[in-house]
Amino acid sequence: MRNHQDYQPYRQALLTKEELVQLNTLEAWPVIIDTLLGWGGIVAAWIIVWVWPAWWTILGMGILIGTRYYSLFIIAHDGLHRRLFVSPRKNDLWNDLFILGAIGAITRINRTNHMQHHRRLAIPSDPDRYKYINANKVPRVSFLMFVTGLPYVFRAVNNVFFLNHHQEQRNASRAPSSQHDRQDEHYTARDLLILLSWQAALIGGLTILFGWWGYILLWLGPVYIFCFTADLVRVFCEHSQCRGDEDADLSMRLASYSSSLLERQFFAPNNMNHHIAHHLWPSIPYYKLPKAEMLIRERASIYPALEWRGSYLTHIISYWRWLPQAPGHLLNLTNS
C-alpha cells in the first residue's frame, strides 16, 4: 500500500523550473493587506451591529463576519505551508497572532494534519479522507448531516489538536520522531499567551458590547457556519467524484473551479478555487495561484484526470442526484 501520493509526473510536465522560481517567490504586501482587509470587514460588521442592533443587521453582519474570517483562514492555510513570509518564525508569529489564535489554533502544531493530507490525498491514510469519500455520505440523509459539519466537529478537532494517530502514521512511514519533533507537538508559554489573550478579548469584548449573545451570534456561530462548514464543503467539492471511491482514488481526485465572484466568497476566497495548482505545488502562495492555474490549464490536455468544474453548488447538486447510484447506497438497499 502506498504511503504517499506521487505528483512527480504532473510536476515535471505542467510547469517549468523557471516558472516555478517566479511563482514561488514570496511577497509580504498581499499578506499584510489581505489580513488587514479581513479584520477590517469583521470590525466594521461589529460596529454596524453596535450602532444599529436589529435582527437583520445581526444576520447580515454575521454572514460578513463568517466569510471575512474564512478569507483570513485561507491566508492561514498558506501559513500552515509556511508560505506567508520567508522566515518561518515570522510566518508562524503572523499566522498565530493575527489569524489562527482567534480560533484556538497554533501553526506549528496544527500544520501536521494538513501536511499529511497533502502527502496522502486519495490514499486511505489521509487524515482528511472522511471529507471527500462516498462511504460516509450514503444514504442522502448522511450527506445532509455531513454538510452541517455536526458529525465531524470532534473528529476535525481530534485530527488537528491531538496527534496520537499522526504519530502512528509517521512511525509507519519513517524513523521515530526526534526530540525536536516531539517538542513541536506541545504548546509553549508563547502559544498559550496568544490563545488565552484572543479568547479573553473575543468573549469579554463581545459580551461587554452586545451582551451574552454577542460572542455566540457575532463570532462563534458565523465562524462555524461560514468557515468550518464552508471549508468542509469546499474540500469535499474539490476531491469528491460521482463514482466509486476506489475508482476515484486512481485519478488523484484533483479539481479546480471557475466559480463566480459571489460564490467564491462563501466557498473559496483568496483564490482557493484554483485547487489543482495548490495541491500540485503547495509552495505557490495564494495570490499567485491564478497565474499558475492559467499555465497549467494550457498544458493539462495530457492529463485528462485533472478536472475543471464550473460551480461548487452545481457539483453539490450533481452529487446529490448521483447518490442513489453510489455503491454504498446500493449495498444499504440490498441489506435492508
mmCIF file of C-alpha atoms in Angstrom:
data_model
loop_
_atom_site.group_PDB
_atom_site.id
_atom_site.type_symbol
_atom_site.label_atom_id
_atom_site.label_comp_id
_atom_site.label_asym_id
_atom_site.label_seq_id
_atom_site.Cartn_x
_atom_site.Cartn_y
_atom_site.Cartn_z
ATOM 1 C CA MET A 1 0.000 0.000 0.000
ATOM 2 C CA ARG A 2 1.286 3.472 -0.888
ATOM 3 C CA ASN A 3 2.288 5.797 1.944
ATOM 4 C CA HIS A 4 2.499 8.969 -0.137
ATOM 5 C CA GLN A 5 0.876 10.386 -3.255
ATOM 6 C CA ASP A 6 3.118 10.662 -6.327
ATOM 7 C CA TYR A 7 2.711 14.041 -8.013
ATOM 8 C CA GLN A 8 6.046 13.912 -9.816
ATOM 9 C CA PRO A 9 4.744 13.159 -13.354
ATOM 10 C CA TYR A 10 2.446 16.196 -13.151
ATOM 11 C CA ARG A 11 5.125 18.440 -11.685
ATOM 12 C CA GLN A 12 7.628 17.556 -14.389
ATOM 13 C CA ALA A 13 5.250 18.342 -17.253
ATOM 14 C CA LEU A 14 2.974 21.209 -16.251
ATOM 15 C CA LEU A 15 5.322 23.972 -15.066
ATOM 16 C CA THR A 16 8.939 24.738 -15.947
ATOM 17 C CA LYS A 17 11.654 25.357 -13.362
ATOM 18 C CA GLU A 18 11.856 28.993 -14.428
ATOM 19 C CA GLU A 19 8.112 29.463 -13.990
ATOM 20 C CA LEU A 20 8.235 27.832 -10.572
ATOM 21 C CA VAL A 21 11.008 30.129 -9.393
ATOM 22 C CA GLN A 22 8.852 33.122 -10.245
ATOM 23 C CA LEU A 23 5.641 31.635 -8.858
ATOM 24 C CA ASN A 24 7.274 30.537 -5.602
ATOM 25 C CA THR A 25 8.718 33.980 -4.837
ATOM 26 C CA LEU A 26 7.011 35.348 -1.738
ATOM 27 C CA GLU A 27 5.739 38.922 -1.388
ATOM 28 C CA ALA A 28 4.812 40.346 2.002
ATOM 29 C CA TRP A 29 2.414 43.082 0.912
ATOM 30 C CA PRO A 30 -0.505 40.882 -0.281
ATOM 31 C CA VAL A 31 -0.493 39.030 3.042
ATOM 32 C CA ILE A 32 -0.442 42.216 5.099
ATOM 33 C CA ILE A 33 -3.110 43.986 3.024
ATOM 34 C CA ASP A 34 -5.438 40.954 2.849
ATOM 35 C CA THR A 35 -5.129 40.353 6.588
ATOM 36 C CA LEU A 36 -5.990 43.987 7.317
ATOM 37 C CA LEU A 37 -8.938 43.858 4.898
ATOM 38 C CA GLY A 38 -10.244 40.675 6.515
ATOM 39 C CA TRP A 39 -10.188 42.078 10.026
ATOM 40 C CA GLY A 40 -11.381 45.457 8.759
ATOM 41 C CA GLY A 41 -14.549 43.812 7.458
ATOM 42 C CA ILE A 42 -15.102 41.988 10.755
ATOM 43 C CA VAL A 43 -14.605 45.102 12.892
ATOM 44 C CA ALA A 44 -16.884 47.102 10.560
ATOM 45 C CA ALA A 45 -19.583 44.432 10.999
ATOM 46 C CA TRP A 46 -19.324 44.675 14.799
ATOM 47 C CA ILE A 47 -19.591 48.461 14.628
ATOM 48 C CA ILE A 48 -22.675 48.303 12.401
ATOM 49 C CA VAL A 49 -24.477 45.949 14.801
ATOM 50 C CA TRP A 50 -23.456 48.118 17.757
ATOM 51 C CA VAL A 51 -24.890 51.227 16.068
ATOM 52 C CA TRP A 52 -27.998 49.511 14.601
ATOM 53 C CA PRO A 53 -28.813 46.500 16.812
ATOM 54 C CA ALA A 54 -31.566 44.599 14.995
ATOM 55 C CA TRP A 55 -32.138 41.029 13.825
ATOM 56 C CA TRP A 56 -31.456 41.952 10.199
ATOM 57 C CA THR A 57 -28.139 43.648 10.984
ATOM 58 C CA ILE A 58 -27.120 40.690 13.160
ATOM 59 C CA LEU A 59 -27.978 38.280 10.345
ATOM 60 C CA GLY A 60 -26.293 40.288 7.606
ATOM 61 C CA MET A 61 -23.218 41.166 9.605
ATOM 62 C CA GLY A 62 -22.962 37.587 10.864
ATOM 63 C CA ILE A 63 -22.580 36.481 7.251
ATOM 64 C CA LEU A 64 -19.967 39.180 6.680
ATOM 65 C CA ILE A 65 -18.039 38.166 9.817
ATOM 66 C CA GLY A 66 -18.041 34.486 8.865
ATOM 67 C CA THR A 67 -17.000 34.993 5.253
ATOM 68 C CA ARG A 68 -14.354 37.571 6.147
ATOM 69 C CA TYR A 69 -12.855 35.213 8.690
ATOM 70 C CA TYR A 70 -12.927 32.441 6.092
ATOM 71 C CA SER A 71 -10.863 34.682 3.810
ATOM 72 C CA LEU A 72 -8.397 35.053 6.690
ATOM 73 C CA PHE A 73 -8.448 31.299 7.245
ATOM 74 C CA ILE A 74 -7.347 30.754 3.633
ATOM 75 C CA ILE A 75 -4.388 33.049 4.297
ATOM 76 C CA ALA A 76 -3.711 30.989 7.427
ATOM 77 C CA HIS A 77 -3.836 27.897 5.237
ATOM 78 C CA ASP A 78 -0.808 29.297 3.369
ATOM 79 C CA GLY A 79 0.693 29.934 6.773
ATOM 80 C CA LEU A 80 0.396 26.222 7.560
ATOM 81 C CA HIS A 81 2.583 25.672 4.490
ATOM 82 C CA ARG A 82 4.854 28.463 5.804
ATOM 83 C CA ARG A 83 4.361 30.479 2.629
ATOM 84 C CA LEU A 84 3.437 33.863 4.119
ATOM 85 C CA PHE A 85 6.960 35.142 4.758
ATOM 86 C CA VAL A 86 10.436 33.835 4.018
ATOM 87 C CA SER A 87 11.230 33.490 7.711
ATOM 88 C CA PRO A 88 9.360 30.530 9.308
ATOM 89 C CA ARG A 89 9.465 32.333 12.655
ATOM 90 C CA LYS A 90 7.863 35.471 11.175
ATOM 91 C CA ASN A 91 5.373 33.308 9.254
ATOM 92 C CA ASP A 92 4.241 31.469 12.393
ATOM 93 C CA LEU A 93 4.073 34.603 14.521
ATOM 94 C CA TRP A 94 1.915 36.460 11.987
ATOM 95 C CA ASN A 95 -0.321 33.444 11.444
ATOM 96 C CA ASP A 96 -0.809 32.748 15.144
ATOM 97 C CA LEU A 97 -1.085 36.358 16.302
ATOM 98 C CA PHE A 98 -3.374 37.714 13.605
ATOM 99 C CA ILE A 99 -5.399 34.741 12.341
ATOM 100 C CA LEU A 100 -5.278 31.291 13.940
ATOM 101 C CA GLY A 101 -5.132 32.380 17.567
ATOM 102 C CA ALA A 102 -8.691 33.682 17.203
ATOM 103 C CA ILE A 103 -9.975 30.112 16.742
ATOM 104 C CA GLY A 104 -7.638 28.494 19.270
ATOM 105 C CA ALA A 105 -5.061 27.127 16.834
ATOM 106 C CA ILE A 106 -1.269 27.341 16.550
ATOM 107 C CA THR A 107 0.586 26.985 13.234
ATOM 108 C CA ARG A 108 3.495 24.875 14.457
ATOM 109 C CA ILE A 109 1.183 22.277 15.963
ATOM 110 C CA ASN A 110 -1.818 22.368 13.654
ATOM 111 C CA ARG A 111 0.117 22.129 10.381
ATOM 112 C CA THR A 112 0.766 18.408 10.972
ATOM 113 C CA ASN A 113 -2.710 17.309 9.895
ATOM 114 C CA HIS A 114 -2.673 19.432 6.762
ATOM 115 C CA MET A 115 0.762 18.285 5.650
ATOM 116 C CA GLN A 116 -0.410 14.673 5.940
ATOM 117 C CA HIS A 117 -3.456 15.500 3.802
ATOM 118 C CA HIS A 118 -1.250 16.857 1.026
ATOM 119 C CA ARG A 119 1.090 13.884 1.087
ATOM 120 C CA ARG A 120 -1.692 11.282 1.189
ATOM 121 C CA LEU A 121 -4.585 12.664 -0.839
ATOM 122 C CA ALA A 122 -6.669 9.809 -2.321
ATOM 123 C CA ILE A 123 -4.846 7.297 -0.099
ATOM 124 C CA PRO A 124 -6.597 5.539 2.848
ATOM 125 C CA SER A 125 -4.188 7.085 5.387
ATOM 126 C CA ASP A 126 -5.196 10.678 4.513
ATOM 127 C CA PRO A 127 -6.472 12.156 7.823
ATOM 128 C CA ASP A 128 -8.961 14.293 5.852
ATOM 129 C CA ARG A 129 -10.271 11.417 3.724
ATOM 130 C CA TYR A 130 -13.623 11.424 5.528
ATOM 131 C CA LYS A 131 -14.327 14.821 3.945
ATOM 132 C CA TYR A 132 -14.484 13.581 0.351
ATOM 133 C CA ILE A 133 -15.184 9.833 0.190
ATOM 134 C CA ASN A 134 -18.644 8.452 -0.609
ATOM 135 C CA ALA A 135 -18.751 5.789 2.100
ATOM 136 C CA ASN A 136 -19.909 8.133 4.877
ATOM 137 C CA LYS A 137 -22.352 10.101 2.713
ATOM 138 C CA VAL A 138 -24.940 7.476 1.824
ATOM 139 C CA PRO A 139 -27.881 7.434 2.133
ATOM 140 C CA ARG A 140 -28.753 11.054 1.344
ATOM 141 C CA VAL A 141 -29.566 11.866 4.970
ATOM 142 C CA SER A 142 -25.910 11.146 5.793
ATOM 143 C CA PHE A 143 -24.844 13.635 3.143
ATOM 144 C CA LEU A 144 -27.166 16.256 4.631
ATOM 145 C CA MET A 145 -25.639 15.657 8.050
ATOM 146 C CA PHE A 146 -22.168 15.929 6.532
ATOM 147 C CA VAL A 147 -22.972 19.355 5.058
ATOM 148 C CA THR A 148 -23.901 20.634 8.543
ATOM 149 C CA GLY A 149 -20.478 19.586 9.833
ATOM 150 C CA LEU A 150 -22.007 18.368 13.104
ATOM 151 C CA PRO A 151 -20.895 14.701 12.896
ATOM 152 C CA TYR A 152 -17.311 15.797 12.254
ATOM 153 C CA VAL A 153 -16.658 18.524 14.805
ATOM 154 C CA PHE A 154 -14.976 16.163 17.254
ATOM 155 C CA ARG A 155 -13.092 14.330 14.515
ATOM 156 C CA ALA A 156 -11.764 17.563 13.000
ATOM 157 C CA VAL A 157 -10.662 18.831 16.407
ATOM 158 C CA ASN A 158 -9.013 15.484 17.156
ATOM 159 C CA ASN A 159 -7.179 15.461 13.811
ATOM 160 C CA VAL A 160 -5.859 18.982 14.291
ATOM 161 C CA PHE A 161 -5.227 19.220 18.023
ATOM 162 C CA PHE A 162 -4.459 15.658 19.124
ATOM 163 C CA LEU A 163 -1.619 13.994 17.301
ATOM 164 C CA ASN A 164 -1.591 10.371 18.512
ATOM 165 C CA HIS A 165 -2.774 8.912 15.214
ATOM 166 C CA HIS A 166 -0.379 11.162 13.288
ATOM 167 C CA GLN A 167 2.445 9.791 15.416
ATOM 168 C CA GLU A 168 1.424 6.277 14.406
ATOM 169 C CA GLN A 169 1.372 7.308 10.746
ATOM 170 C CA ARG A 170 4.804 8.849 10.985
ATOM 171 C CA ASN A 171 6.213 5.768 12.656
ATOM 172 C CA ALA A 172 4.844 3.653 9.813
ATOM 173 C CA SER A 173 6.473 5.781 7.135
ATOM 174 C CA ARG A 174 9.766 6.936 8.639
ATOM 175 C CA ALA A 175 12.074 6.784 11.632
ATOM 176 C CA PRO A 176 10.694 7.692 15.074
ATOM 177 C CA SER A 177 10.291 11.407 15.803
ATOM 178 C CA SER A 178 13.267 13.308 17.038
ATOM 179 C CA GLN A 179 13.290 15.241 20.296
ATOM 180 C CA HIS A 180 12.750 18.434 18.268
ATOM 181 C CA ASP A 181 9.641 16.941 16.604
ATOM 182 C CA ARG A 182 8.182 15.985 19.961
ATOM 183 C CA GLN A 183 8.771 19.492 21.299
ATOM 184 C CA ASP A 184 6.905 20.904 18.293
ATOM 185 C CA GLU A 185 3.808 18.952 19.338
ATOM 186 C CA HIS A 186 3.380 20.774 22.647
ATOM 187 C CA TYR A 187 2.080 24.246 23.472
ATOM 188 C CA THR A 188 4.605 26.767 24.769
ATOM 189 C CA ALA A 189 4.055 29.740 27.055
ATOM 190 C CA ARG A 190 4.053 31.943 23.929
ATOM 191 C CA ASP A 191 1.274 29.806 22.372
ATOM 192 C CA LEU A 192 -0.881 29.848 25.478
ATOM 193 C CA LEU A 193 -0.487 33.601 25.849
ATOM 194 C CA ILE A 194 -1.737 34.141 22.282
ATOM 195 C CA LEU A 195 -4.645 31.712 22.667
ATOM 196 C CA LEU A 196 -5.806 32.997 26.047
ATOM 197 C CA SER A 197 -5.473 36.641 25.004
ATOM 198 C CA TRP A 198 -7.592 36.079 21.905
ATOM 199 C CA GLN A 199 -10.341 34.213 23.721
ATOM 200 C CA ALA A 200 -10.439 36.742 26.551
ATOM 201 C CA ALA A 201 -10.662 39.595 24.049
ATOM 202 C CA LEU A 202 -13.377 37.969 21.941
ATOM 203 C CA ILE A 203 -15.550 36.606 24.739
ATOM 204 C CA GLY A 204 -15.052 39.585 27.033
ATOM 205 C CA GLY A 205 -15.197 42.289 24.360
ATOM 206 C CA LEU A 206 -18.249 40.980 22.510
ATOM 207 C CA THR A 207 -20.099 40.336 25.785
ATOM 208 C CA ILE A 208 -19.418 43.865 27.003
ATOM 209 C CA LEU A 209 -20.502 45.395 23.675
ATOM 210 C CA PHE A 210 -23.565 43.293 22.954
ATOM 211 C CA GLY A 211 -24.463 41.178 25.974
ATOM 212 C CA TRP A 212 -24.455 37.402 26.444
ATOM 213 C CA TRP A 213 -25.372 36.744 22.807
ATOM 214 C CA GLY A 214 -22.529 38.781 21.293
ATOM 215 C CA TYR A 215 -19.882 36.052 21.242
ATOM 216 C CA ILE A 216 -22.330 33.392 20.030
ATOM 217 C CA LEU A 217 -24.090 35.328 17.254
ATOM 218 C CA LEU A 218 -21.246 37.606 16.166
ATOM 219 C CA TRP A 219 -18.315 35.213 16.343
ATOM 220 C CA LEU A 220 -18.811 31.549 17.223
ATOM 221 C CA GLY A 221 -21.868 30.935 15.022
ATOM 222 C CA PRO A 222 -20.624 32.805 11.934
ATOM 223 C CA VAL A 223 -17.177 31.208 12.091
ATOM 224 C CA TYR A 224 -18.688 27.743 12.491
ATOM 225 C CA ILE A 225 -21.132 28.127 9.596
ATOM 226 C CA PHE A 226 -19.124 30.171 7.125
ATOM 227 C CA CYS A 227 -15.627 28.918 7.901
ATOM 228 C CA PHE A 228 -15.677 25.438 9.434
ATOM 229 C CA THR A 229 -18.597 24.004 7.454
ATOM 230 C CA ALA A 230 -17.775 26.013 4.320
ATOM 231 C CA ASP A 231 -14.225 24.656 4.348
ATOM 232 C CA LEU A 232 -15.549 21.133 4.882
ATOM 233 C CA VAL A 233 -17.807 21.509 1.835
ATOM 234 C CA ARG A 234 -15.006 23.090 -0.218
ATOM 235 C CA VAL A 235 -12.665 20.167 0.417
ATOM 236 C CA PHE A 236 -15.489 17.777 -0.419
ATOM 237 C CA CYS A 237 -16.174 19.540 -3.727
ATOM 238 C CA GLU A 238 -12.518 19.677 -4.734
ATOM 239 C CA HIS A 239 -11.788 15.999 -4.072
ATOM 240 C CA SER A 240 -15.089 14.128 -4.448
ATOM 241 C CA GLN A 241 -16.292 12.430 -7.621
ATOM 242 C CA CYS A 242 -19.553 10.873 -8.745
ATOM 243 C CA ARG A 243 -18.142 7.362 -8.923
ATOM 244 C CA GLY A 244 -16.898 4.667 -6.554
ATOM 245 C CA ASP A 245 -14.139 5.601 -4.122
ATOM 246 C CA GLU A 246 -11.597 3.100 -5.422
ATOM 247 C CA ASP A 247 -12.070 4.311 -8.975
ATOM 248 C CA ALA A 248 -11.945 7.962 -7.896
ATOM 249 C CA ASP A 249 -8.689 7.393 -5.996
ATOM 250 C CA LEU A 250 -6.941 6.346 -9.212
ATOM 251 C CA SER A 251 -7.403 9.858 -10.614
ATOM 252 C CA MET A 252 -5.793 11.565 -7.554
ATOM 253 C CA ARG A 253 -9.080 13.488 -7.027
ATOM 254 C CA LEU A 254 -7.836 16.891 -8.205
ATOM 255 C CA ALA A 255 -10.383 19.533 -9.285
ATOM 256 C CA SER A 256 -10.461 23.317 -9.639
ATOM 257 C CA TYR A 257 -13.444 25.633 -10.048
ATOM 258 C CA SER A 258 -14.070 28.605 -12.333
ATOM 259 C CA SER A 259 -16.626 29.848 -9.847
ATOM 260 C CA SER A 260 -18.378 33.238 -9.722
ATOM 261 C CA LEU A 261 -17.008 36.003 -7.508
ATOM 262 C CA LEU A 262 -20.034 35.774 -5.200
ATOM 263 C CA GLU A 263 -19.789 32.004 -4.782
ATOM 264 C CA ARG A 264 -16.076 32.231 -4.070
ATOM 265 C CA GLN A 265 -16.744 34.491 -1.085
ATOM 266 C CA PHE A 266 -18.584 31.594 0.538
ATOM 267 C CA PHE A 267 -16.596 28.580 -0.661
ATOM 268 C CA ALA A 268 -13.148 29.620 -1.891
ATOM 269 C CA PRO A 269 -11.947 33.131 -1.053
ATOM 270 C CA ASN A 270 -8.406 34.263 -1.851
ATOM 271 C CA ASN A 271 -8.045 32.075 -4.953
ATOM 272 C CA MET A 272 -8.510 28.705 -3.253
ATOM 273 C CA ASN A 273 -10.772 27.674 -6.140
ATOM 274 C CA HIS A 274 -7.513 27.114 -8.075
ATOM 275 C CA HIS A 275 -7.012 23.914 -6.128
ATOM 276 C CA ILE A 276 -5.175 21.848 -8.722
ATOM 277 C CA ALA A 277 -2.280 24.294 -8.731
ATOM 278 C CA HIS A 278 -2.266 24.423 -4.945
ATOM 279 C CA HIS A 279 -2.190 20.660 -4.466
ATOM 280 C CA LEU A 280 0.492 20.052 -7.052
ATOM 281 C CA TRP A 281 2.637 22.947 -5.782
ATOM 282 C CA PRO A 282 1.746 23.957 -2.197
ATOM 283 C CA SER A 283 4.775 26.251 -2.326
ATOM 284 C CA ILE A 284 2.934 28.682 -4.627
ATOM 285 C CA PRO A 285 1.337 31.430 -2.469
ATOM 286 C CA TYR A 286 -2.387 32.037 -2.757
ATOM 287 C CA TYR A 287 -2.025 35.348 -4.620
ATOM 288 C CA LYS A 288 -0.132 33.641 -7.479
ATOM 289 C CA LEU A 289 -2.446 30.664 -7.918
ATOM 290 C CA PRO A 290 -4.474 32.240 -10.780
ATOM 291 C CA LYS A 291 -1.328 32.653 -12.895
ATOM 292 C CA ALA A 292 -0.148 29.120 -12.054
ATOM 293 C CA GLU A 293 -3.551 27.671 -12.918
ATOM 294 C CA MET A 294 -3.611 29.505 -16.251
ATOM 295 C CA LEU A 295 -0.264 27.962 -17.228
ATOM 296 C CA ILE A 296 -1.317 24.508 -16.045
ATOM 297 C CA ARG A 297 -4.623 24.560 -17.876
ATOM 298 C CA GLU A 298 -2.907 25.379 -21.168
ATOM 299 C CA ARG A 299 -0.906 22.135 -20.893
ATOM 300 C CA ALA A 300 -3.327 19.886 -18.999
ATOM 301 C CA SER A 301 -4.699 18.026 -22.028
ATOM 302 C CA ILE A 302 -2.038 15.358 -21.443
ATOM 303 C CA TYR A 303 -3.630 14.663 -18.046
ATOM 304 C CA PRO A 304 -7.395 14.237 -18.562
ATOM 305 C CA ALA A 305 -7.818 13.192 -14.908
ATOM 306 C CA LEU A 306 -7.423 16.842 -13.869
ATOM 307 C CA GLU A 307 -10.884 18.417 -13.684
ATOM 308 C CA TRP A 308 -12.018 21.998 -14.144
ATOM 309 C CA ARG A 309 -15.566 22.455 -12.914
ATOM 310 C CA GLY A 310 -17.849 25.458 -13.100
ATOM 311 C CA SER A 311 -19.653 25.914 -9.786
ATOM 312 C CA TYR A 312 -19.390 24.456 -6.298
ATOM 313 C CA LEU A 313 -23.176 24.445 -5.973
ATOM 314 C CA THR A 314 -23.535 22.692 -9.322
ATOM 315 C CA HIS A 315 -21.210 19.918 -8.164
ATOM 316 C CA ILE A 316 -23.141 19.543 -4.896
ATOM 317 C CA ILE A 317 -26.414 19.210 -6.854
ATOM 318 C CA SER A 318 -24.844 16.704 -9.273
ATOM 319 C CA TYR A 319 -23.511 14.663 -6.359
ATOM 320 C CA TRP A 320 -26.928 14.717 -4.661
ATOM 321 C CA ARG A 321 -28.559 13.373 -7.805
ATOM 322 C CA TRP A 322 -25.882 10.705 -8.172
ATOM 323 C CA LEU A 323 -26.021 9.457 -4.560
ATOM 324 C CA PRO A 324 -28.795 6.863 -5.113
ATOM 325 C CA GLN A 325 -26.421 5.181 -7.589
ATOM 326 C CA ALA A 326 -23.450 5.190 -5.196
ATOM 327 C CA PRO A 327 -22.046 1.702 -4.397
ATOM 328 C CA GLY A 328 -22.669 2.159 -0.674
ATOM 329 C CA HIS A 329 -26.269 3.175 -1.237
ATOM 330 C CA LEU A 330 -26.979 0.115 -3.343
ATOM 331 C CA LEU A 331 -25.403 -2.081 -0.676
ATOM 332 C CA ASN A 332 -27.565 -0.483 2.026
ATOM 333 C CA LEU A 333 -30.685 -1.160 -0.054
ATOM 334 C CA THR A 334 -29.664 -4.808 -0.509
ATOM 335 C CA ASN A 335 -29.023 -5.280 3.228
ATOM 336 C CA SER A 336 -32.338 -3.712 4.151
#
